[in-house]
Short mmCIF file of N, CA and C in Angstrom, two decimals:
data_model
loop_
_atom_site.label_atom_id
_atom_site.label_comp_id
_atom_site.label_asym_id
_atom_site.label_seq_id
_atom_site.Cartn_x
_atom_site.Cartn_y
_atom_site.Cartn_z
N ALA A 1 12.84 55.04 -67.72
CA ALA A 1 12.12 54.59 -66.56
C ALA A 1 12.96 53.53 -65.83
N VAL A 2 13.13 53.74 -64.60
CA VAL A 2 13.92 52.72 -63.75
C VAL A 2 13.08 51.70 -63.22
N VAL A 3 13.55 50.37 -63.44
CA VAL A 3 12.78 49.28 -63.05
C VAL A 3 13.64 48.43 -61.94
N SER A 4 14.22 49.01 -61.16
CA SER A 4 15.09 48.33 -60.17
C SER A 4 14.33 48.26 -58.87
N THR A 5 14.12 47.01 -58.42
CA THR A 5 13.44 46.83 -57.15
C THR A 5 14.42 46.82 -55.99
N GLN A 6 15.73 46.63 -56.26
CA GLN A 6 16.86 46.61 -55.25
C GLN A 6 16.98 48.05 -54.71
N SER A 7 17.06 48.98 -55.57
CA SER A 7 17.25 50.31 -55.12
C SER A 7 15.99 51.12 -54.63
N GLY A 8 14.88 50.44 -54.75
CA GLY A 8 13.61 50.98 -54.29
C GLY A 8 12.96 52.02 -55.21
N HIS A 9 13.54 52.17 -56.40
CA HIS A 9 13.09 53.18 -57.24
C HIS A 9 11.84 52.70 -58.10
N TYR A 10 11.60 51.36 -58.27
CA TYR A 10 10.58 50.79 -59.00
C TYR A 10 9.31 51.27 -58.35
N GLY A 11 8.60 51.99 -59.02
CA GLY A 11 7.24 52.31 -58.65
C GLY A 11 7.03 53.18 -57.40
N ARG A 12 7.69 54.30 -57.27
CA ARG A 12 7.18 55.28 -56.23
C ARG A 12 5.82 55.63 -56.67
N GLY A 13 5.63 55.91 -57.82
CA GLY A 13 4.28 56.28 -58.43
C GLY A 13 3.33 55.13 -58.32
N ALA A 14 3.86 53.81 -58.68
CA ALA A 14 3.03 52.61 -58.60
C ALA A 14 2.59 52.20 -57.15
N ARG A 15 3.51 52.51 -56.29
CA ARG A 15 3.24 52.26 -54.87
C ARG A 15 2.14 53.22 -54.38
N LYS A 16 2.33 54.54 -54.74
CA LYS A 16 1.25 55.53 -54.42
C LYS A 16 -0.08 55.20 -55.03
N MET A 17 -0.05 54.68 -56.37
CA MET A 17 -1.32 54.32 -56.88
C MET A 17 -1.94 53.15 -56.21
N ALA A 18 -1.18 52.21 -55.82
CA ALA A 18 -1.59 51.02 -55.08
C ALA A 18 -2.16 51.34 -53.82
N GLU A 19 -1.54 52.32 -53.05
CA GLU A 19 -2.05 52.81 -51.83
C GLU A 19 -3.37 53.45 -51.97
N TYR A 20 -3.52 54.26 -53.08
CA TYR A 20 -4.75 55.03 -53.37
C TYR A 20 -5.87 54.09 -53.64
N LEU A 21 -5.54 53.13 -54.40
CA LEU A 21 -6.60 52.16 -54.85
C LEU A 21 -7.03 51.30 -53.60
N ALA A 22 -6.07 50.96 -52.74
CA ALA A 22 -6.48 50.20 -51.54
C ALA A 22 -7.33 51.07 -50.59
N SER A 23 -6.97 52.46 -50.63
CA SER A 23 -7.81 53.31 -49.71
C SER A 23 -9.20 53.62 -50.20
N ILE A 24 -9.47 53.36 -51.42
CA ILE A 24 -10.82 53.69 -51.90
C ILE A 24 -11.65 52.40 -52.14
N PHE A 25 -10.94 51.18 -51.97
CA PHE A 25 -11.66 49.91 -52.31
C PHE A 25 -12.95 49.79 -51.36
N GLY A 26 -14.07 49.47 -52.03
CA GLY A 26 -15.27 49.28 -51.32
C GLY A 26 -16.02 50.61 -50.83
N THR A 27 -15.45 51.80 -51.27
CA THR A 27 -16.06 53.06 -51.05
C THR A 27 -16.79 53.66 -52.20
N GLU A 28 -17.52 54.70 -51.98
CA GLU A 28 -18.20 55.40 -53.14
C GLU A 28 -17.23 55.84 -54.25
N LYS A 29 -16.02 56.00 -53.92
CA LYS A 29 -15.07 56.42 -54.99
C LYS A 29 -14.61 55.33 -55.85
N ASP A 30 -14.84 54.18 -55.38
CA ASP A 30 -14.44 52.94 -56.13
C ASP A 30 -15.23 52.67 -57.26
N LYS A 31 -14.91 53.03 -58.51
CA LYS A 31 -15.72 52.80 -59.73
C LYS A 31 -15.67 51.39 -60.36
N VAL A 32 -14.92 50.50 -59.79
CA VAL A 32 -14.75 49.15 -60.38
C VAL A 32 -15.45 48.13 -59.54
N ASN A 33 -15.39 48.21 -58.29
CA ASN A 33 -15.97 47.24 -57.30
C ASN A 33 -17.24 47.74 -56.71
N CYS A 34 -18.26 46.85 -56.58
CA CYS A 34 -19.57 47.13 -56.06
C CYS A 34 -19.53 47.42 -54.68
N THR A 35 -19.92 48.68 -54.23
CA THR A 35 -19.83 49.05 -52.85
C THR A 35 -20.84 48.43 -52.13
N PHE A 36 -22.12 48.27 -52.53
CA PHE A 36 -23.14 47.49 -51.87
C PHE A 36 -22.73 46.14 -51.60
N TYR A 37 -22.25 45.37 -52.60
CA TYR A 37 -21.82 44.04 -52.39
C TYR A 37 -20.77 43.96 -51.27
N PHE A 38 -19.88 44.79 -51.35
CA PHE A 38 -18.75 44.89 -50.34
C PHE A 38 -19.31 45.04 -48.93
N LYS A 39 -20.27 46.00 -48.72
CA LYS A 39 -20.85 46.28 -47.48
C LYS A 39 -21.91 45.35 -46.94
N ILE A 40 -22.77 44.92 -47.85
CA ILE A 40 -23.91 44.18 -47.32
C ILE A 40 -23.98 42.64 -47.92
N GLY A 41 -22.93 42.36 -48.81
CA GLY A 41 -22.92 41.04 -49.27
C GLY A 41 -24.05 40.70 -50.26
N ALA A 42 -24.84 41.71 -50.80
CA ALA A 42 -25.80 41.67 -51.75
C ALA A 42 -25.85 42.90 -52.52
N CYS A 43 -26.44 42.79 -53.77
CA CYS A 43 -26.67 44.04 -54.48
C CYS A 43 -27.99 43.88 -55.38
N ARG A 44 -28.76 44.91 -55.38
CA ARG A 44 -30.02 44.77 -55.99
C ARG A 44 -29.93 44.52 -57.66
N HIS A 45 -28.81 44.70 -58.14
CA HIS A 45 -28.54 44.54 -59.59
C HIS A 45 -28.15 43.06 -59.83
N GLY A 46 -27.77 42.32 -58.76
CA GLY A 46 -27.34 40.98 -58.92
C GLY A 46 -26.29 40.82 -59.99
N GLU A 47 -26.48 39.74 -60.89
CA GLU A 47 -25.38 39.47 -61.80
C GLU A 47 -25.27 40.60 -62.94
N THR A 48 -26.30 41.44 -63.07
CA THR A 48 -26.26 42.48 -64.13
C THR A 48 -25.62 43.74 -63.56
N CYS A 49 -25.16 43.77 -62.37
CA CYS A 49 -24.38 44.97 -61.89
C CYS A 49 -23.23 45.20 -62.78
N THR A 50 -22.98 46.56 -62.96
CA THR A 50 -21.80 46.97 -63.81
C THR A 50 -20.63 46.96 -63.05
N ARG A 51 -20.54 46.77 -61.77
CA ARG A 51 -19.35 46.75 -60.97
C ARG A 51 -19.07 45.33 -60.49
N ILE A 52 -17.82 45.05 -60.11
CA ILE A 52 -17.38 43.70 -59.80
C ILE A 52 -17.93 43.32 -58.34
N HIS A 53 -18.45 42.11 -58.22
CA HIS A 53 -18.81 41.58 -56.92
C HIS A 53 -17.61 40.64 -56.57
N ASN A 54 -16.78 41.05 -55.76
CA ASN A 54 -15.62 40.25 -55.27
C ASN A 54 -16.06 39.29 -54.28
N LYS A 55 -16.32 38.01 -54.65
CA LYS A 55 -16.80 36.95 -53.79
C LYS A 55 -15.61 36.36 -52.98
N PRO A 56 -15.66 36.45 -51.62
CA PRO A 56 -14.50 36.02 -50.91
C PRO A 56 -14.18 34.56 -51.08
N THR A 57 -12.93 34.23 -50.99
CA THR A 57 -12.52 32.72 -50.97
C THR A 57 -12.39 32.21 -49.43
N PHE A 58 -12.29 33.21 -48.49
CA PHE A 58 -12.29 32.89 -47.14
C PHE A 58 -13.05 34.07 -46.39
N SER A 59 -13.73 33.78 -45.25
CA SER A 59 -14.38 34.80 -44.50
C SER A 59 -14.91 34.16 -43.27
N GLN A 60 -15.07 34.89 -42.22
CA GLN A 60 -15.70 34.56 -40.93
C GLN A 60 -17.28 34.41 -41.15
N THR A 61 -17.71 35.08 -42.17
CA THR A 61 -19.14 35.32 -42.30
C THR A 61 -19.71 34.51 -43.55
N ILE A 62 -20.92 33.90 -43.36
CA ILE A 62 -21.61 33.15 -44.42
C ILE A 62 -22.96 33.97 -44.60
N VAL A 63 -23.58 33.70 -45.80
CA VAL A 63 -24.98 34.09 -45.94
C VAL A 63 -25.76 32.91 -46.50
N LEU A 64 -26.94 32.82 -45.87
CA LEU A 64 -27.93 31.80 -46.33
C LEU A 64 -28.94 32.62 -47.07
N LEU A 65 -28.90 32.51 -48.43
CA LEU A 65 -29.70 33.45 -49.30
C LEU A 65 -31.21 32.99 -49.15
N SER A 66 -31.95 34.04 -48.96
CA SER A 66 -33.46 33.93 -48.86
C SER A 66 -34.05 32.77 -48.16
N MET A 67 -33.32 32.41 -47.05
CA MET A 67 -33.63 31.23 -46.22
C MET A 67 -34.91 31.44 -45.33
N TYR A 68 -34.99 32.68 -44.77
CA TYR A 68 -36.10 32.91 -43.89
C TYR A 68 -37.38 33.38 -44.67
N LYS A 69 -38.43 32.52 -44.46
CA LYS A 69 -39.63 33.01 -45.27
C LYS A 69 -40.68 33.50 -44.31
N SER A 70 -40.70 34.77 -44.09
CA SER A 70 -41.53 35.34 -43.23
C SER A 70 -43.04 35.36 -43.75
N PRO A 71 -43.97 34.95 -42.94
CA PRO A 71 -45.35 35.03 -43.42
C PRO A 71 -45.80 36.48 -43.80
N ALA A 72 -45.22 37.42 -43.13
CA ALA A 72 -45.60 38.81 -43.35
C ALA A 72 -45.04 39.33 -44.58
N ALA A 73 -43.80 38.92 -44.77
CA ALA A 73 -43.08 39.39 -46.03
C ALA A 73 -43.71 38.69 -47.32
N THR A 74 -44.03 37.42 -47.21
CA THR A 74 -44.79 36.74 -48.27
C THR A 74 -46.06 37.43 -48.63
N ALA A 75 -46.79 37.86 -47.62
CA ALA A 75 -48.15 38.50 -47.77
C ALA A 75 -47.80 39.85 -48.48
N ALA A 76 -46.75 40.60 -48.00
CA ALA A 76 -46.62 41.93 -48.53
C ALA A 76 -46.19 41.86 -50.00
N VAL A 77 -45.38 40.79 -50.43
CA VAL A 77 -45.07 40.68 -51.83
C VAL A 77 -46.31 40.43 -52.67
N LEU A 78 -47.18 39.42 -52.10
CA LEU A 78 -48.35 39.06 -52.77
C LEU A 78 -49.44 40.19 -52.96
N ASP A 79 -49.38 41.11 -51.85
CA ASP A 79 -50.33 42.19 -51.75
C ASP A 79 -49.64 43.55 -51.49
N PRO A 80 -48.79 44.04 -52.44
CA PRO A 80 -47.97 45.19 -52.29
C PRO A 80 -48.69 46.41 -51.87
N ALA A 81 -50.01 46.58 -52.30
CA ALA A 81 -50.86 47.73 -51.95
C ALA A 81 -51.30 47.58 -50.50
N GLY A 82 -51.19 46.38 -49.82
CA GLY A 82 -51.53 46.32 -48.42
C GLY A 82 -53.05 46.35 -48.25
N LEU A 83 -53.77 45.82 -49.36
CA LEU A 83 -55.22 45.93 -49.20
C LEU A 83 -55.85 44.70 -48.41
N GLY A 84 -55.04 43.62 -48.37
CA GLY A 84 -55.46 42.50 -47.58
C GLY A 84 -55.45 42.75 -46.10
N VAL A 85 -55.97 41.89 -45.33
CA VAL A 85 -55.83 41.91 -43.90
C VAL A 85 -54.83 40.75 -43.42
N SER A 86 -53.88 41.20 -42.62
CA SER A 86 -52.96 40.07 -42.23
C SER A 86 -53.66 39.09 -41.40
N GLN A 87 -53.33 37.88 -41.67
CA GLN A 87 -54.06 36.76 -40.94
C GLN A 87 -53.18 36.27 -39.68
N TYR A 88 -51.98 37.06 -39.56
CA TYR A 88 -51.10 36.75 -38.37
C TYR A 88 -51.09 37.83 -37.47
N SER A 89 -51.15 37.53 -36.17
CA SER A 89 -50.87 38.65 -35.12
C SER A 89 -49.37 38.87 -34.97
N ASP A 90 -49.03 40.07 -34.47
CA ASP A 90 -47.58 40.38 -34.15
C ASP A 90 -47.04 39.27 -33.44
N ASN A 91 -47.66 38.76 -32.40
CA ASN A 91 -47.11 37.71 -31.54
C ASN A 91 -46.94 36.38 -32.18
N GLU A 92 -47.78 36.02 -33.22
CA GLU A 92 -47.65 34.94 -33.96
C GLU A 92 -46.42 35.05 -34.92
N LEU A 93 -46.31 36.21 -35.49
CA LEU A 93 -45.15 36.42 -36.47
C LEU A 93 -43.80 36.33 -35.71
N GLN A 94 -43.73 36.99 -34.52
CA GLN A 94 -42.48 36.89 -33.66
C GLN A 94 -42.24 35.43 -33.21
N SER A 95 -43.27 34.80 -32.79
CA SER A 95 -43.02 33.35 -32.42
C SER A 95 -42.44 32.52 -33.62
N HIS A 96 -42.94 32.74 -34.76
CA HIS A 96 -42.55 31.99 -35.92
C HIS A 96 -41.02 32.40 -36.21
N PHE A 97 -40.73 33.64 -36.08
CA PHE A 97 -39.33 34.02 -36.32
C PHE A 97 -38.35 33.49 -35.23
N ASP A 98 -38.80 33.61 -34.03
CA ASP A 98 -37.97 33.10 -32.79
C ASP A 98 -37.65 31.63 -32.99
N THR A 99 -38.74 30.87 -33.46
CA THR A 99 -38.47 29.36 -33.72
C THR A 99 -37.45 29.14 -34.73
N PHE A 100 -37.63 29.82 -35.87
CA PHE A 100 -36.70 29.72 -36.96
C PHE A 100 -35.22 30.15 -36.57
N PHE A 101 -35.13 31.26 -35.91
CA PHE A 101 -33.71 31.62 -35.35
C PHE A 101 -33.07 30.67 -34.55
N GLU A 102 -33.87 30.11 -33.54
CA GLU A 102 -33.31 29.11 -32.63
C GLU A 102 -32.96 27.86 -33.48
N ASP A 103 -33.78 27.41 -34.28
CA ASP A 103 -33.53 26.20 -35.10
C ASP A 103 -32.21 26.28 -35.81
N VAL A 104 -32.02 27.41 -36.61
CA VAL A 104 -30.89 27.59 -37.37
C VAL A 104 -29.66 27.84 -36.54
N PHE A 105 -29.74 28.74 -35.46
CA PHE A 105 -28.56 29.05 -34.60
C PHE A 105 -28.07 27.76 -33.99
N VAL A 106 -28.93 26.96 -33.40
CA VAL A 106 -28.49 25.72 -32.62
C VAL A 106 -27.86 24.73 -33.56
N GLU A 107 -28.55 24.47 -34.71
CA GLU A 107 -28.04 23.51 -35.72
C GLU A 107 -26.70 23.95 -36.20
N VAL A 108 -26.52 25.16 -36.63
CA VAL A 108 -25.19 25.53 -37.19
C VAL A 108 -24.07 25.60 -36.06
N GLU A 109 -24.38 26.11 -35.02
CA GLU A 109 -23.35 26.13 -33.93
C GLU A 109 -22.94 24.78 -33.51
N ASP A 110 -23.98 23.77 -33.30
CA ASP A 110 -23.62 22.60 -32.92
C ASP A 110 -22.79 21.73 -33.93
N LYS A 111 -23.08 21.95 -35.16
CA LYS A 111 -22.33 21.18 -36.24
C LYS A 111 -21.08 21.88 -36.80
N TYR A 112 -20.99 23.25 -36.79
CA TYR A 112 -19.97 23.76 -37.54
C TYR A 112 -19.03 24.74 -36.71
N GLY A 113 -19.48 25.12 -35.60
CA GLY A 113 -18.56 26.04 -34.76
C GLY A 113 -19.29 27.13 -34.15
N GLU A 114 -18.56 27.81 -33.15
CA GLU A 114 -19.18 28.79 -32.33
C GLU A 114 -19.59 30.08 -33.24
N ILE A 115 -20.71 30.61 -32.96
CA ILE A 115 -21.22 31.61 -33.70
C ILE A 115 -21.00 33.00 -32.92
N ASP A 116 -20.42 33.99 -33.58
CA ASP A 116 -20.17 35.34 -33.04
C ASP A 116 -21.48 36.07 -33.02
N GLU A 117 -22.15 36.16 -34.25
CA GLU A 117 -23.43 36.69 -34.31
C GLU A 117 -24.19 36.27 -35.63
N MET A 118 -25.62 36.18 -35.44
CA MET A 118 -26.36 35.84 -36.48
C MET A 118 -27.45 36.85 -36.71
N ASN A 119 -27.69 37.25 -37.92
CA ASN A 119 -28.71 38.30 -38.25
C ASN A 119 -29.45 37.88 -39.39
N VAL A 120 -30.73 38.24 -39.40
CA VAL A 120 -31.73 37.91 -40.39
C VAL A 120 -32.36 39.21 -40.95
N CYS A 121 -32.33 39.36 -42.23
CA CYS A 121 -32.76 40.55 -42.94
C CYS A 121 -34.41 40.51 -43.01
N ASP A 122 -34.95 41.68 -42.64
CA ASP A 122 -36.38 41.83 -42.63
C ASP A 122 -36.84 42.70 -43.88
N ASN A 123 -35.90 42.78 -44.90
CA ASN A 123 -36.19 43.62 -46.03
C ASN A 123 -37.13 42.89 -47.08
N LEU A 124 -37.77 43.60 -47.88
CA LEU A 124 -38.58 43.03 -49.01
C LEU A 124 -37.95 43.00 -50.34
N GLY A 125 -36.75 43.66 -50.50
CA GLY A 125 -36.10 43.60 -51.79
C GLY A 125 -35.54 42.17 -51.98
N ASP A 126 -35.69 41.81 -53.34
CA ASP A 126 -35.26 40.33 -53.62
C ASP A 126 -33.82 40.05 -53.12
N HIS A 127 -32.97 40.95 -53.26
CA HIS A 127 -31.57 40.72 -52.95
C HIS A 127 -31.23 40.51 -51.45
N LEU A 128 -32.14 40.95 -50.64
CA LEU A 128 -32.02 40.82 -49.08
C LEU A 128 -33.05 40.03 -48.46
N MET A 129 -34.22 39.89 -49.06
CA MET A 129 -35.35 39.27 -48.30
C MET A 129 -34.91 37.93 -47.70
N GLY A 130 -35.06 37.73 -46.42
CA GLY A 130 -34.94 36.50 -45.82
C GLY A 130 -33.43 36.00 -45.72
N ASN A 131 -32.38 36.86 -46.11
CA ASN A 131 -31.08 36.45 -46.06
C ASN A 131 -30.74 36.32 -44.51
N VAL A 132 -29.89 35.17 -44.27
CA VAL A 132 -29.46 35.04 -42.94
C VAL A 132 -27.93 35.08 -42.87
N TYR A 133 -27.37 36.00 -42.11
CA TYR A 133 -25.99 36.13 -42.03
C TYR A 133 -25.48 35.55 -40.72
N ILE A 134 -24.42 34.65 -40.88
CA ILE A 134 -23.94 34.09 -39.67
C ILE A 134 -22.34 34.37 -39.67
N LYS A 135 -21.92 35.05 -38.69
CA LYS A 135 -20.52 35.30 -38.43
C LYS A 135 -19.95 34.40 -37.37
N PHE A 136 -18.99 33.57 -37.75
CA PHE A 136 -18.35 32.62 -36.73
C PHE A 136 -17.28 33.29 -35.99
N VAL A 137 -16.97 32.76 -34.84
CA VAL A 137 -15.85 33.26 -34.04
C VAL A 137 -14.59 32.94 -34.84
N LYS A 138 -14.57 31.75 -35.39
CA LYS A 138 -13.35 31.30 -36.16
C LYS A 138 -13.60 31.14 -37.74
N GLU A 139 -12.67 31.77 -38.48
CA GLU A 139 -12.88 31.80 -39.92
C GLU A 139 -12.87 30.33 -40.44
N SER A 140 -12.15 29.38 -39.80
CA SER A 140 -12.04 28.02 -40.31
C SER A 140 -13.41 27.30 -40.15
N SER A 141 -14.48 27.87 -39.48
CA SER A 141 -15.76 27.18 -39.43
C SER A 141 -16.64 27.54 -40.70
N ALA A 142 -16.34 28.69 -41.27
CA ALA A 142 -17.30 29.17 -42.33
C ALA A 142 -17.35 28.21 -43.54
N LYS A 143 -16.13 27.98 -44.15
CA LYS A 143 -16.11 27.30 -45.49
C LYS A 143 -16.79 25.89 -45.36
N PRO A 144 -16.40 25.11 -44.38
CA PRO A 144 -17.00 23.80 -44.18
C PRO A 144 -18.50 23.88 -44.03
N CYS A 145 -18.95 24.96 -43.34
CA CYS A 145 -20.39 24.99 -43.13
C CYS A 145 -21.14 25.33 -44.45
N VAL A 146 -20.53 26.21 -45.40
CA VAL A 146 -21.13 26.61 -46.67
C VAL A 146 -21.11 25.27 -47.49
N GLU A 147 -20.04 24.42 -47.52
CA GLU A 147 -19.96 23.31 -48.28
C GLU A 147 -21.10 22.32 -47.83
N ALA A 148 -21.32 22.17 -46.51
CA ALA A 148 -22.24 21.15 -46.04
C ALA A 148 -23.63 21.70 -46.17
N LEU A 149 -23.98 22.99 -46.02
CA LEU A 149 -25.27 23.50 -46.10
C LEU A 149 -25.84 23.51 -47.48
N ASN A 150 -24.86 23.66 -48.51
CA ASN A 150 -25.29 23.66 -49.89
C ASN A 150 -25.80 22.26 -50.28
N ASN A 151 -25.70 21.26 -49.59
CA ASN A 151 -26.31 19.91 -49.81
C ASN A 151 -27.50 19.66 -48.88
N ARG A 152 -28.09 20.72 -48.22
CA ARG A 152 -29.10 20.53 -47.25
C ARG A 152 -30.40 21.23 -47.79
N TRP A 153 -31.46 20.95 -47.13
CA TRP A 153 -32.73 21.53 -47.42
C TRP A 153 -33.31 22.05 -46.12
N TYR A 154 -34.04 23.13 -46.17
CA TYR A 154 -34.81 23.66 -45.01
C TYR A 154 -36.15 24.14 -45.44
N ASN A 155 -37.16 23.54 -44.76
CA ASN A 155 -38.59 23.95 -44.97
C ASN A 155 -39.03 23.77 -46.52
N GLY A 156 -38.54 22.56 -47.02
CA GLY A 156 -39.00 22.22 -48.37
C GLY A 156 -38.21 23.00 -49.48
N ALA A 157 -37.08 23.60 -49.16
CA ALA A 157 -36.31 24.36 -50.23
C ALA A 157 -34.80 24.07 -49.97
N PRO A 158 -34.02 24.07 -51.15
CA PRO A 158 -32.62 23.85 -50.87
C PRO A 158 -32.04 25.17 -50.40
N ILE A 159 -31.00 24.91 -49.54
CA ILE A 159 -30.40 26.02 -48.79
C ILE A 159 -29.14 26.44 -49.87
N LYS A 160 -29.17 27.72 -50.07
CA LYS A 160 -28.14 28.35 -50.80
C LYS A 160 -27.26 29.13 -49.99
N ALA A 161 -25.97 28.51 -49.70
CA ALA A 161 -25.07 29.23 -48.93
C ALA A 161 -23.86 29.71 -49.56
N GLU A 162 -23.29 30.80 -49.16
CA GLU A 162 -21.92 31.27 -49.72
C GLU A 162 -21.23 32.12 -48.76
N LEU A 163 -19.96 32.20 -48.86
CA LEU A 163 -19.16 33.10 -48.10
C LEU A 163 -19.56 34.55 -48.30
N SER A 164 -19.47 35.33 -47.25
CA SER A 164 -19.96 36.76 -47.45
C SER A 164 -18.82 37.72 -46.99
N PRO A 165 -18.79 38.83 -47.75
CA PRO A 165 -17.68 39.81 -47.42
C PRO A 165 -18.09 40.63 -46.14
N VAL A 166 -19.17 40.53 -45.66
CA VAL A 166 -19.70 41.29 -44.56
C VAL A 166 -18.86 40.98 -43.32
N THR A 167 -18.19 41.86 -42.61
CA THR A 167 -17.51 41.70 -41.46
C THR A 167 -18.07 42.71 -40.32
N ASP A 168 -18.63 43.72 -40.68
CA ASP A 168 -19.14 44.75 -39.78
C ASP A 168 -20.53 45.08 -39.99
N PHE A 169 -21.43 44.51 -39.28
CA PHE A 169 -22.88 44.70 -39.42
C PHE A 169 -23.42 46.04 -39.19
N ARG A 170 -22.56 46.90 -38.47
CA ARG A 170 -23.00 48.21 -38.17
C ARG A 170 -22.87 48.96 -39.59
N GLU A 171 -21.92 48.66 -40.37
CA GLU A 171 -21.86 49.33 -41.71
C GLU A 171 -22.97 48.85 -42.67
N ALA A 172 -23.45 47.63 -42.46
CA ALA A 172 -24.28 47.09 -43.37
C ALA A 172 -25.82 47.37 -43.11
N CYS A 173 -25.98 47.90 -41.90
CA CYS A 173 -27.39 48.04 -41.45
C CYS A 173 -27.81 49.63 -41.83
N CYS A 174 -29.08 49.65 -41.98
CA CYS A 174 -29.70 50.99 -42.20
C CYS A 174 -29.87 51.82 -40.84
N ARG A 175 -29.09 52.78 -40.72
CA ARG A 175 -29.25 53.59 -39.50
C ARG A 175 -30.59 54.22 -39.26
N GLN A 176 -31.18 54.73 -40.36
CA GLN A 176 -32.47 55.25 -40.21
C GLN A 176 -33.54 54.28 -39.74
N TYR A 177 -33.42 52.93 -40.24
CA TYR A 177 -34.34 51.87 -39.73
C TYR A 177 -34.13 51.64 -38.14
N GLU A 178 -32.89 51.75 -37.82
CA GLU A 178 -32.65 51.45 -36.37
C GLU A 178 -33.17 52.56 -35.47
N MET A 179 -33.35 53.76 -36.11
CA MET A 179 -33.96 54.85 -35.29
C MET A 179 -35.41 55.05 -35.64
N GLY A 180 -36.02 54.15 -36.46
CA GLY A 180 -37.39 54.10 -36.78
C GLY A 180 -37.76 55.24 -37.83
N GLU A 181 -36.82 55.59 -38.63
CA GLU A 181 -36.98 56.77 -39.51
C GLU A 181 -36.76 56.39 -40.92
N CYS A 182 -36.57 55.07 -41.35
CA CYS A 182 -36.38 54.91 -42.78
C CYS A 182 -37.56 55.05 -43.55
N THR A 183 -37.51 55.75 -44.63
CA THR A 183 -38.67 56.05 -45.46
C THR A 183 -38.77 55.10 -46.63
N ARG A 184 -37.83 54.19 -46.81
CA ARG A 184 -37.92 53.17 -47.93
C ARG A 184 -38.56 51.93 -47.58
N ALA A 185 -39.07 51.84 -46.34
CA ALA A 185 -39.78 50.58 -45.76
C ALA A 185 -38.85 49.47 -45.96
N GLY A 186 -39.40 48.36 -46.32
CA GLY A 186 -38.63 47.08 -46.63
C GLY A 186 -37.88 46.96 -47.88
N PHE A 187 -38.06 47.99 -48.69
CA PHE A 187 -37.27 48.07 -49.89
C PHE A 187 -35.91 48.81 -49.81
N CYS A 188 -35.51 49.17 -48.80
CA CYS A 188 -34.20 49.76 -48.48
C CYS A 188 -33.05 48.88 -48.89
N ASN A 189 -31.95 49.50 -49.42
CA ASN A 189 -30.86 48.68 -49.82
C ASN A 189 -29.76 48.34 -48.78
N PHE A 190 -30.06 48.78 -47.62
CA PHE A 190 -29.27 48.42 -46.41
C PHE A 190 -30.11 47.44 -45.62
N MET A 191 -29.41 46.65 -44.77
CA MET A 191 -29.99 45.64 -43.92
C MET A 191 -31.02 46.31 -42.93
N HIS A 192 -32.17 45.67 -42.83
CA HIS A 192 -33.08 45.96 -41.77
C HIS A 192 -33.14 44.55 -41.03
N LEU A 193 -32.49 44.51 -39.89
CA LEU A 193 -32.36 43.32 -39.16
C LEU A 193 -33.68 43.07 -38.20
N LYS A 194 -34.09 41.81 -38.34
CA LYS A 194 -35.26 41.47 -37.52
C LYS A 194 -34.77 41.08 -36.10
N PRO A 195 -35.33 41.71 -35.17
CA PRO A 195 -34.89 41.37 -33.86
C PRO A 195 -35.60 40.05 -33.26
N ILE A 196 -34.84 39.41 -32.40
CA ILE A 196 -35.45 38.17 -31.77
C ILE A 196 -36.02 38.69 -30.49
N SER A 197 -36.85 37.83 -29.89
CA SER A 197 -37.54 38.27 -28.53
C SER A 197 -36.41 38.17 -27.45
N GLN A 198 -36.62 39.03 -26.47
CA GLN A 198 -35.61 39.11 -25.36
C GLN A 198 -35.79 38.05 -24.42
#
């Protein structure tokens, strides 16, 4: 076996293997890294997942885990059969969400940097429920924001912030949900994003 890097013979096979591994990273063919964690920054298996969750050391995007506490989601978890009658109107629920969204967006942008986009999950699965994803314009804003927010509280609970691998929300979102056709309701493993009022 030739191990000379000067002549370029070292690893034609190794180079091809590295290119192949790079091409499948984060795809269904990748049997080592968790595809869901790579795409949506969360995995329903959590720490018990058999695949690796590569937590980024730098990113433009952060996630605030389970930060949004929707009155509707809380009621659905407490009453999964839907036997109870909702005590909130659609307008009240939307107003509650819009207030939350504005509070977080303004606070984060004023203190940590310009926000490119902010999304809140409307899913009911534990790994996505209430997650708030914030993508900054500048990558340099994200890490200081995570460090600061991990020492803060919101609505009586500590904020749990971390850098997220999500860079393209189109890939992270459930396309069926966007078309009104998702059959998994709030328990889908892809993001169902809650819209703000226009």
